[in-house]
Amino acid sequence: MSSKVIVTIFGASGDLAKRKLYPSLFRLYKSGNLSEHFAVIGTARRPWSKEYFESVVVESITDLADSPQQAQEFASHFYYQSHDVNDTEHYIALRDLQNSLDEKYQTEHNKVFFLSMAPQFFGTIAKHLKSEGIVDGQGFERLIVEKPFGTDLETASQLNKELEETFDEEQIFRIDHYLGKEMIQNIFAIRFGNLIFDNLWNRDFIDNIQITFAERLGVEERGGYYDHSGALRDMVQNHTLQLLSLLAMDKPATFTKDAIRAEKIKVFEQLHNPTDDELKKFFIRGQYRSGTIEGKKDISYRSEPNVYPESTTETYASGTFFVDSDRFRGVPFFFRTGKRLTQKGTMVNVVFKQTDSIFGHSLQPNVLTIYIQPNEGFSLSINGKEVGEKFSIAPISFDYETDATATGASPEPYEKLIFDVLNNDSTNYSHWHEVRASWQLIDRIEKLWAENGAPLYEYKSGSMGPTASDDLLAEYGAEWVWKPEPKN
Ligand code: NAD
């Protein structure tokens, strides 16, 4: 089914639009999900012509197009309107352009607005979309907003209030691009499509769950932004907790957005609210110092461009969440995320409970690993007999890695997410209640750290972060399953 729609992108000259949005729209076009009845309005400050905008779009999709003609035909659907978000006149010009394109492409007044700009503009744009009659109640009207959704509960609530003056919750799609990744979608299949996991997915059989988002790179040119954000806001409030909710939720009654959302929201509302002592114990922050990775010397975070030389911003966050549900009460959900770590990798390790030994032979716990990026796949480790005359037991791993062809054919996260918006499917977007509950908890940690109520550990670039994180797991009789070798 192909959609009739006008997509308006605010921030059309930006990095995200060029790297992700135009290629994703092109993939949808190529697969027939967008056909002749669509147009894209790009708006940004620069005074671009339609011809120039088309050339930017063509350049961003050159590698994907079957022929230059195909790329040009796609780009001919793109229109540009230079725009300052604070200027009312510009919205009138946008409305006129939208109306004429609606007629030209017969899009039945269907509209998607993609806010790919700094979040401080979101409220102003949403307000003008209504006051200038761009959002007019005709056709479907959906709003996609980029992260970050606020920097704390107060700013997130304010932003949400502003958006809700123009759009209902059902029309607002808050992006968390990790949710568009193939292996995150696969969690549903693995959990609910296999009785061996479905039946064991609870506190009687799971010892702990580990979530790792490790990056090799430092802050690069984003130091100015990052120094005001930090790992907790940048990676934990959104991606880590969203992933946790998919791992911890109860089985939805049906595979529908409403049923899945209801279960996810339940998890967010059941997140354990730590006592003050627990707060100090459960969450760990770190900041990278210089180090050598593969012979290359990397500088300390505080020497990075646009970073305050005495910054206490964390480039590493780790800790444990608990979910106070019948399914998972008391099971630690350990997480760690950081920059300049040993190796890039996003993965989940589900560690099952195990008896220490059998017939006098020691046993390793069974671990289900879900590889999210850069590798996609999963593995399961079980205990088996070692080959030979003697009876001895050793862990054996069953590995499945999605092959390169399948990975190449699998949708880009933004492609999948835009496809979902066209189909009015908000399953893979964050609901306001989820965002609200996550900020409630994250704000408490931020406050503690801002008051220096917990140590800021240093860690060497190229390590896996401060050892305080290992110590936390050790308190629960656990250890990180993934221990990549340092490459000095
Ligand atoms: P960018 O700085 O490259 O682009 C910003 C865009 O906003 C430009 O098109 C600019 O012209 C426009 N703009 C700025 N001020 C304006 C004004 N007053 N009026 C009209 N237009 C104005 O930013 P980006 O990297 O494309 O990121 C966009 C959004 O996506 C941000 O919210 C960011 O946090 C989020 N995001 C980006 C990435 C990424 O990979 N780049 C990843 C995740 C999230």
Coordinates of C-alpha atoms and ligand atoms in Angstrom, one line a residue:
M1 CA 0.0 0.0 0.0
S2 CA 1.5 3.4 -0.9
S3 CA 0.7 6.5 1.0
K4 CA -0.6 9.8 -0.2
V5 CA 1.2 12.4 1.8
I6 CA 3.1 15.6 2.0
V7 CA 6.1 15.4 4.4
T8 CA 7.4 18.7 5.6
I9 CA 10.9 18.5 7.0
F10 CA 12.0 21.4 9.3
G11 CA 15.8 21.4 9.3
A12 CA 16.1 20.3 5.7
S13 CA 19.6 21.6 5.3
G14 CA 20.9 19.7 8.4
D15 CA 23.1 16.7 8.9
L16 CA 20.3 14.3 9.9
A17 CA 18.1 15.2 6.9
K18 CA 20.9 14.5 4.4
R19 CA 22.4 11.4 6.1
K20 CA 19.3 9.7 7.1
L21 CA 16.0 11.2 6.1
Y22 CA 16.4 11.6 2.3
P23 CA 17.9 8.1 1.9
S24 CA 15.2 6.6 4.1
L25 CA 12.4 8.3 2.1
F26 CA 14.1 7.1 -1.1
R27 CA 14.1 3.5 0.1
L28 CA 10.4 3.8 0.8
Y29 CA 9.9 5.2 -2.7
K30 CA 11.9 2.4 -4.2
S31 CA 9.9 -0.2 -2.3
G32 CA 6.6 1.4 -3.5
N33 CA 5.5 2.7 -0.1
L34 CA 5.7 6.2 -1.5
S35 CA 4.6 6.6 -5.1
E36 CA 3.5 9.5 -7.3
H37 CA 1.2 10.9 -4.7
F38 CA 3.8 12.3 -2.4
A39 CA 5.8 15.5 -2.0
V40 CA 8.4 16.7 0.4
I41 CA 8.7 20.3 1.6
G42 CA 12.1 21.1 2.9
T43 CA 12.5 24.1 5.1
A44 CA 15.5 25.7 6.8
R45 CA 17.1 29.1 7.1
R46 CA 19.3 29.0 4.0
P47 CA 17.8 30.5 0.8
W48 CA 18.0 27.5 -1.5
S49 CA 16.3 27.1 -4.9
K50 CA 14.3 24.0 -5.8
E51 CA 17.1 23.0 -8.2
Y52 CA 19.7 23.3 -5.5
F53 CA 17.6 21.3 -3.0
E54 CA 17.0 18.6 -5.6
S55 CA 20.8 18.4 -6.2
V56 CA 21.3 17.9 -2.4
V57 CA 18.7 15.2 -2.3
V58 CA 20.2 13.4 -5.4
E59 CA 23.6 13.5 -3.9
S60 CA 22.4 11.9 -0.7
I61 CA 20.8 8.9 -2.5
T62 CA 23.3 8.4 -5.4
D63 CA 24.5 5.1 -3.9
L64 CA 21.0 3.8 -3.5
A65 CA 19.5 4.7 -6.9
D66 CA 19.3 2.2 -9.8
S67 CA 19.9 5.0 -12.3
P68 CA 20.4 8.8 -12.4
Q69 CA 16.9 9.1 -13.9
Q70 CA 15.4 7.3 -10.9
A71 CA 17.2 9.6 -8.5
Q72 CA 16.1 12.7 -10.4
E73 CA 12.5 11.5 -10.7
F74 CA 12.5 11.0 -6.9
A75 CA 14.1 14.4 -6.2
S76 CA 11.5 16.1 -8.4
H77 CA 9.0 15.6 -5.6
F78 CA 11.1 17.8 -3.3
Y79 CA 10.3 21.5 -2.8
Y80 CA 12.1 24.1 -0.7
Q81 CA 10.9 27.0 1.3
S82 CA 13.4 29.1 3.2
H83 CA 12.1 29.7 6.6
D84 CA 12.8 31.2 10.0
V85 CA 10.8 29.4 12.6
N86 CA 10.0 32.6 14.5
D87 CA 8.6 34.5 11.4
T88 CA 4.8 34.1 11.0
E89 CA 5.0 35.2 7.3
H90 CA 7.0 32.2 6.5
Y91 CA 4.3 29.8 7.8
I92 CA 1.8 31.5 5.5
A93 CA 4.2 30.8 2.5
L94 CA 4.5 27.2 3.7
R95 CA 0.7 26.8 3.9
D96 CA 0.3 28.1 0.4
L97 CA 3.0 25.8 -0.9
Q98 CA 1.4 22.9 0.9
N99 CA -2.0 23.6 -0.5
S100 CA -0.7 23.8 -4.1
L101 CA 1.3 20.6 -3.7
D102 CA -1.8 18.9 -2.2
E103 CA -3.7 19.7 -5.4
K104 CA -0.8 18.8 -7.7
Y105 CA 0.0 15.4 -6.1
Q106 CA -3.5 14.6 -4.9
T107 CA -2.4 13.9 -1.4
E108 CA -5.8 14.1 0.2
H109 CA -4.6 16.7 2.8
N110 CA -2.5 14.1 4.5
K111 CA 0.5 15.6 6.3
V112 CA 3.5 14.5 8.2
F113 CA 5.8 17.1 9.9
F114 CA 9.3 16.1 10.8
L115 CA 11.1 18.3 13.3
S116 CA 14.7 17.7 12.6
M117 CA 16.0 20.7 14.4
A118 CA 17.2 21.8 17.8
P119 CA 14.3 21.0 20.3
Q120 CA 14.0 24.6 21.5
F121 CA 12.2 25.3 18.3
F122 CA 9.6 22.5 18.5
G123 CA 7.0 24.4 20.6
T124 CA 7.2 27.5 18.3
I125 CA 6.8 25.4 15.2
A126 CA 3.9 23.4 16.6
K127 CA 2.1 26.6 17.7
H128 CA 2.5 28.3 14.3
L129 CA 1.4 25.1 12.4
K130 CA -2.0 25.5 14.1
S131 CA -2.3 29.3 14.2
E132 CA -1.4 29.7 10.5
G133 CA -3.8 26.9 9.5
I134 CA -1.2 24.4 8.2
V135 CA -2.7 21.9 10.6
D136 CA -6.3 22.2 9.6
G137 CA -8.0 19.0 10.7
Q138 CA -8.2 17.7 7.1
G139 CA -6.6 14.4 6.2
F140 CA -4.2 12.8 8.7
E141 CA -1.8 15.0 10.5
R142 CA 1.2 13.5 12.3
L143 CA 4.2 15.1 14.0
I144 CA 7.6 13.4 14.3
V145 CA 10.0 14.9 16.8
E146 CA 13.7 14.2 17.1
K147 CA 15.5 13.6 20.4
P148 CA 16.2 15.0 22.9
F149 CA 12.7 15.3 24.4
G150 CA 13.6 17.8 27.1
T151 CA 16.6 17.8 29.4
D152 CA 14.7 17.1 32.6
L153 CA 11.1 16.5 33.7
E154 CA 10.3 20.1 33.8
T155 CA 11.5 21.0 30.2
A156 CA 10.0 17.8 28.8
S157 CA 6.6 18.6 30.4
Q158 CA 6.8 22.1 29.1
L159 CA 7.6 20.9 25.6
N160 CA 4.9 18.3 25.7
K161 CA 2.4 20.9 26.8
E162 CA 3.3 23.1 23.8
L163 CA 3.0 20.2 21.4
E164 CA -0.3 19.2 22.8
E165 CA -1.8 22.5 22.0
T166 CA -1.7 21.5 18.4
F167 CA -1.4 17.7 18.3
D168 CA -3.0 14.9 20.4
E169 CA -0.8 12.2 21.9
E170 CA -1.9 9.9 19.1
Q171 CA -0.5 12.3 16.5
I172 CA 2.9 12.8 18.2
F173 CA 5.7 10.4 17.3
R174 CA 8.8 10.8 19.6
I175 CA 11.8 9.2 17.8
D176 CA 14.1 6.9 19.5
H177 CA 16.0 5.6 16.5
Y178 CA 17.2 2.5 18.4
L179 CA 13.7 1.2 18.3
G180 CA 13.9 1.0 14.6
K181 CA 16.8 -1.3 14.6
E182 CA 16.2 -4.8 13.3
M183 CA 17.5 -6.7 16.4
I184 CA 15.5 -4.6 18.8
Q185 CA 12.4 -5.5 16.7
N186 CA 13.6 -9.1 17.0
I187 CA 13.3 -9.1 20.8
F188 CA 9.5 -9.7 20.4
A189 CA 10.2 -12.7 18.2
I190 CA 12.9 -14.2 20.4
R191 CA 10.9 -13.7 23.6
F192 CA 7.4 -14.6 22.5
G193 CA 8.1 -16.9 19.6
N194 CA 10.0 -19.5 21.7
L195 CA 8.4 -21.3 24.6
I196 CA 11.8 -22.0 26.1
F197 CA 12.3 -18.3 26.5
D198 CA 8.7 -17.3 27.0
N199 CA 8.3 -19.7 29.9
L200 CA 11.6 -18.8 31.6
W201 CA 11.5 -15.0 31.1
N202 CA 11.0 -14.1 34.8
R203 CA 12.7 -13.8 38.1
D204 CA 12.5 -17.5 38.9
F205 CA 14.9 -18.3 36.0
I206 CA 16.7 -15.0 35.1
D207 CA 19.5 -14.0 37.3
N208 CA 20.3 -10.6 35.7
I209 CA 20.0 -8.8 32.4
Q210 CA 22.9 -6.7 31.1
I211 CA 22.6 -3.8 28.5
T212 CA 25.7 -2.4 27.0
F213 CA 25.9 0.6 24.6
A214 CA 29.7 1.0 24.1
E215 CA 31.3 3.5 21.8
R216 CA 34.9 3.6 20.6
L217 CA 34.7 7.3 19.6
G218 CA 35.0 10.3 22.0
V219 CA 32.8 13.3 21.7
E220 CA 34.4 14.4 18.4
E221 CA 33.0 17.7 17.3
R222 CA 30.0 17.5 19.6
G223 CA 31.8 18.6 22.7
G224 CA 29.8 21.8 23.2
Y225 CA 26.5 19.9 23.1
Y226 CA 27.7 16.9 25.0
D227 CA 29.2 18.8 27.9
H228 CA 25.7 20.0 28.7
S229 CA 24.1 16.6 28.3
G230 CA 26.3 13.7 29.4
A231 CA 25.8 10.0 29.0
L232 CA 22.8 9.7 31.3
R233 CA 20.7 12.1 29.4
D234 CA 22.1 11.2 26.0
M235 CA 21.9 7.4 26.2
V236 CA 20.1 6.2 29.4
Q237 CA 17.0 8.3 29.8
N238 CA 15.9 7.2 26.3
H239 CA 17.6 4.3 24.6
T240 CA 18.6 2.2 27.6
L241 CA 15.2 2.5 29.3
Q242 CA 13.3 1.9 26.1
L243 CA 15.3 -1.3 25.5
L244 CA 14.8 -2.3 29.2
S245 CA 11.0 -1.9 28.8
L246 CA 11.0 -4.3 25.8
L247 CA 13.0 -6.8 27.8
A248 CA 10.9 -6.5 31.0
M249 CA 7.4 -6.1 29.8
D250 CA 4.7 -8.7 30.1
K251 CA 3.4 -10.4 27.0
P252 CA 0.9 -8.1 25.3
A253 CA -2.5 -9.6 24.8
T254 CA -2.3 -8.9 21.1
F255 CA 0.4 -7.7 18.7
T256 CA -1.1 -4.2 18.3
K257 CA 0.3 -0.8 19.1
D258 CA -2.2 -0.2 21.9
A259 CA -1.5 -3.5 23.7
I260 CA 2.2 -3.2 23.3
R261 CA 2.3 0.4 24.5
A262 CA 0.1 -0.4 27.5
E263 CA 2.7 -3.1 28.6
K264 CA 5.6 -0.8 28.0
I265 CA 4.1 2.0 30.0
K266 CA 3.4 -0.4 32.8
V267 CA 7.2 -1.2 33.0
F268 CA 8.1 2.5 33.1
E269 CA 5.6 3.0 35.9
Q270 CA 7.0 0.0 37.8
L271 CA 10.6 1.2 37.6
H272 CA 11.9 0.9 41.2
N273 CA 12.2 4.3 42.8
P274 CA 15.5 4.0 44.7
T275 CA 15.9 5.2 48.3
D276 CA 18.6 7.9 48.7
D277 CA 21.1 5.3 49.8
E278 CA 20.3 3.0 46.8
L279 CA 20.6 6.0 44.5
K280 CA 24.2 6.4 45.6
K281 CA 25.0 2.8 45.3
F282 CA 23.1 1.9 42.1
F283 CA 24.5 4.5 39.7
I284 CA 28.1 5.1 38.6
R285 CA 29.5 7.9 36.5
G286 CA 32.9 8.2 34.8
Q287 CA 34.9 10.4 32.5
Y288 CA 37.5 9.4 30.1
R289 CA 41.2 10.4 30.4
S290 CA 43.8 10.0 27.8
G291 CA 44.8 6.5 26.6
T292 CA 46.1 4.6 23.7
I293 CA 43.8 2.6 21.3
E294 CA 45.5 0.6 18.6
G295 CA 48.7 2.6 18.9
K296 CA 46.8 5.9 18.6
K297 CA 46.9 8.3 21.6
D298 CA 43.6 9.8 22.5
I299 CA 43.2 13.0 24.6
S300 CA 41.4 13.3 27.8
Y301 CA 37.7 14.5 27.8
R302 CA 38.6 17.7 29.5
S303 CA 41.0 18.6 26.7
E304 CA 38.4 18.1 23.9
P305 CA 37.4 21.1 21.9
N306 CA 34.4 23.1 23.4
V307 CA 34.5 21.1 26.7
Y308 CA 34.9 23.0 30.0
P309 CA 38.4 22.2 31.3
E310 CA 37.1 21.3 34.7
S311 CA 34.0 19.6 33.4
T312 CA 32.3 17.0 35.6
T313 CA 30.0 15.8 32.8
E314 CA 30.0 12.0 32.7
T315 CA 31.1 10.3 29.5
Y316 CA 30.2 7.0 31.1
A317 CA 27.2 5.9 33.0
S318 CA 26.5 2.5 34.5
G319 CA 24.3 1.0 37.2
T320 CA 21.3 -1.1 37.8
F321 CA 17.6 -0.6 37.5
F322 CA 15.0 -2.7 39.1
V323 CA 11.4 -3.3 37.9
D324 CA 8.9 -3.8 40.7
S325 CA 6.7 -6.2 38.8
D326 CA 5.7 -9.8 39.7
R327 CA 7.8 -10.9 36.7
F328 CA 11.0 -9.2 37.6
R329 CA 11.0 -7.9 41.2
G330 CA 14.6 -8.1 42.5
V331 CA 16.3 -8.9 39.2
P332 CA 19.0 -6.4 38.4
F333 CA 19.0 -4.8 34.9
F334 CA 22.6 -3.7 34.7
F335 CA 23.5 -1.2 32.1
R336 CA 26.6 0.6 31.0
T337 CA 27.2 3.2 28.3
G338 CA 30.2 5.2 27.5
K339 CA 32.5 6.8 25.0
R340 CA 36.1 5.8 24.2
L341 CA 35.6 2.3 25.4
T342 CA 37.5 -0.7 24.3
Q343 CA 35.2 -1.7 21.4
K344 CA 32.0 -0.4 19.8
G345 CA 29.1 -2.6 20.5
T346 CA 25.4 -2.6 21.6
M347 CA 24.1 -5.8 23.0
V348 CA 21.9 -7.4 25.6
N349 CA 23.1 -10.4 27.7
V350 CA 20.3 -12.3 29.5
V351 CA 22.0 -14.4 32.2
F352 CA 19.9 -17.3 33.4
K353 CA 20.1 -18.8 36.9
Q354 CA 22.3 -21.8 37.3
T355 CA 23.2 -24.4 39.9
D356 CA 27.0 -24.2 40.7
S357 CA 27.8 -27.8 39.7
I358 CA 26.4 -31.1 38.7
F359 CA 28.0 -34.5 39.4
G360 CA 30.9 -32.6 40.8
H361 CA 31.5 -30.5 37.7
S362 CA 31.2 -26.8 37.8
L363 CA 28.7 -25.1 35.5
Q364 CA 28.5 -21.8 33.7
P365 CA 25.2 -19.9 33.5
N366 CA 23.3 -20.0 30.3
V367 CA 23.4 -16.7 28.5
L368 CA 21.3 -15.4 25.7
T369 CA 23.1 -12.6 23.9
I370 CA 21.3 -10.3 21.5
Y371 CA 23.7 -8.4 19.3
I372 CA 22.2 -5.1 18.2
Q373 CA 25.1 -3.3 16.5
P374 CA 27.4 -3.3 14.7
N375 CA 26.8 -7.1 14.5
E376 CA 23.2 -8.2 14.3
G377 CA 22.3 -11.7 15.6
F378 CA 22.1 -13.7 18.8
S379 CA 23.9 -16.4 20.6
L380 CA 23.0 -18.9 23.3
S381 CA 25.6 -20.5 25.6
I382 CA 24.8 -23.9 27.1
N383 CA 26.8 -26.4 29.0
G384 CA 27.9 -29.5 27.1
K385 CA 30.4 -32.4 27.4
E386 CA 33.9 -31.7 26.2
V387 CA 35.0 -34.2 23.5
G388 CA 37.2 -36.9 25.0
E389 CA 37.2 -40.0 27.2
K390 CA 36.7 -38.1 30.4
F391 CA 33.5 -36.6 31.4
S392 CA 34.0 -32.8 31.8
I393 CA 31.6 -30.0 31.1
A394 CA 32.3 -26.8 29.2
P395 CA 30.2 -24.0 27.8
I396 CA 29.2 -24.3 24.1
S397 CA 27.9 -21.4 22.2
F398 CA 25.3 -21.4 19.4
D399 CA 25.7 -18.3 17.3
Y400 CA 23.6 -16.8 14.7
E401 CA 24.7 -13.7 12.9
T402 CA 22.5 -12.1 10.3
D403 CA 24.5 -12.3 7.1
A404 CA 25.6 -9.3 5.3
T405 CA 23.0 -9.6 2.5
A406 CA 20.2 -9.7 5.0
T407 CA 21.7 -6.9 7.0
G408 CA 22.0 -4.9 3.7
A409 CA 18.4 -5.6 2.9
S410 CA 17.1 -4.9 6.4
P411 CA 15.5 -1.5 6.6
E412 CA 17.4 1.5 8.0
P413 CA 16.0 2.5 11.4
Y414 CA 14.6 5.8 9.9
E415 CA 13.1 4.0 7.0
K416 CA 11.2 1.6 9.3
L417 CA 10.2 4.5 11.6
I418 CA 8.9 6.7 8.8
F419 CA 7.1 3.7 7.4
D420 CA 5.4 3.2 10.8
V421 CA 4.3 6.8 10.9
L422 CA 2.7 6.5 7.4
N423 CA 0.8 3.5 8.8
N424 CA -0.1 5.3 12.0
D425 CA 1.8 2.7 14.0
S426 CA 3.4 4.2 17.1
T427 CA 4.6 1.0 18.6
N428 CA 8.2 1.9 18.1
Y429 CA 7.9 5.5 19.4
S430 CA 8.0 6.7 23.0
H431 CA 4.8 7.6 24.6
W432 CA 4.6 10.6 26.8
H433 CA 4.0 8.5 29.9
E434 CA 7.2 6.6 29.2
V435 CA 9.2 9.8 28.8
R436 CA 7.7 11.3 31.9
A437 CA 8.4 8.2 34.1
S438 CA 12.0 8.0 32.8
W439 CA 12.7 11.6 33.6
Q440 CA 11.3 11.3 37.1
L441 CA 14.0 8.7 37.8
I442 CA 16.8 10.2 35.8
D443 CA 16.3 13.7 37.4
R444 CA 17.0 12.2 40.8
I445 CA 20.3 10.8 39.6
E446 CA 21.2 14.0 37.8
K447 CA 20.5 16.0 40.9
L448 CA 22.7 13.8 43.0
W449 CA 25.6 14.0 40.5
A450 CA 25.2 17.8 40.1
E451 CA 25.6 18.1 43.9
N452 CA 28.6 15.9 43.7
G453 CA 26.9 13.4 45.9
A454 CA 28.7 10.5 44.1
P455 CA 32.3 10.1 42.9
L456 CA 33.2 10.9 39.3
Y457 CA 35.5 8.1 38.4
E458 CA 38.2 8.5 35.8
Y459 CA 38.8 5.8 33.2
K460 CA 41.5 5.3 30.6
S461 CA 40.4 5.7 27.0
G462 CA 40.3 2.2 25.5
S463 CA 39.2 0.5 28.8
M464 CA 35.7 -0.6 29.5
G465 CA 35.1 2.1 32.0
P466 CA 35.7 2.4 35.8
T467 CA 36.1 -0.7 37.8
A468 CA 33.3 0.6 40.2
S469 CA 30.9 -0.8 37.7
D470 CA 32.4 -4.3 38.0
D471 CA 32.2 -4.0 41.7
L472 CA 28.5 -3.2 41.6
L473 CA 27.9 -6.4 39.6
A474 CA 30.1 -8.4 42.0
E475 CA 27.8 -7.3 44.9
Y476 CA 25.1 -9.3 43.1
G477 CA 27.3 -12.2 42.4
A478 CA 27.5 -11.2 38.8
E479 CA 30.1 -10.0 36.3
W480 CA 29.9 -8.4 32.8
V481 CA 29.5 -11.1 30.2
W482 CA 31.1 -9.0 27.5
K483 CA 34.7 -8.3 28.3
P484 CA 36.4 -7.2 25.1
E485 CA 40.2 -7.3 25.1
P486 CA 41.9 -3.9 25.3
K487 CA 43.8 -3.0 22.1
N488 CA 46.7 -0.8 23.1
Ligands
NAD1 P1 21.9 20.5 12.2 O1 22.5 21.5 13.1 O2 22.8 19.8 11.1 O3 20.7 21.1 11.4 C1 19.8 22.0 11.9 C2 18.8 22.5 10.9 O4 17.9 23.5 11.5 C3 19.4 23.2 9.7 O5 18.7 22.8 8.6 C4 19.2 24.7 10.0 O6 19.0 25.5 8.9 C5 17.8 24.6 10.7 N1 17.6 25.8 11.6 C6 18.3 26.2 12.7 N2 17.8 27.4 13.2 C7 16.7 27.7 12.4 C8 15.7 28.7 12.4 N3 15.8 29.7 13.4 N4 14.8 28.7 11.5 C9 14.7 27.8 10.6 N5 15.6 26.7 10.5 C10 16.6 26.7 11.4 O7 21.2 19.4 13.1 P2 21.0 17.8 12.8 O8 22.3 17.1 13.2 O9 20.5 17.6 11.5 O10 20.0 17.4 14.0 C11 18.6 17.8 13.9 C12 17.9 17.2 15.1 O11 18.1 15.8 15.1 C13 18.4 17.6 16.5 O12 17.3 17.7 17.4 C14 19.3 16.5 16.9 O13 19.4 16.4 18.3 C15 18.6 15.3 16.3 N6 19.5 14.2 16.1 C16 20.5 14.2 15.1 C17 21.3 13.1 14.9 C18 22.3 13.1 13.8 O14 22.9 12.1 13.5 N7 22.7 14.3 13.2 C19 21.0 11.9 15.6 C20 20.0 11.9 16.5 C21 19.3 13.0 16.7

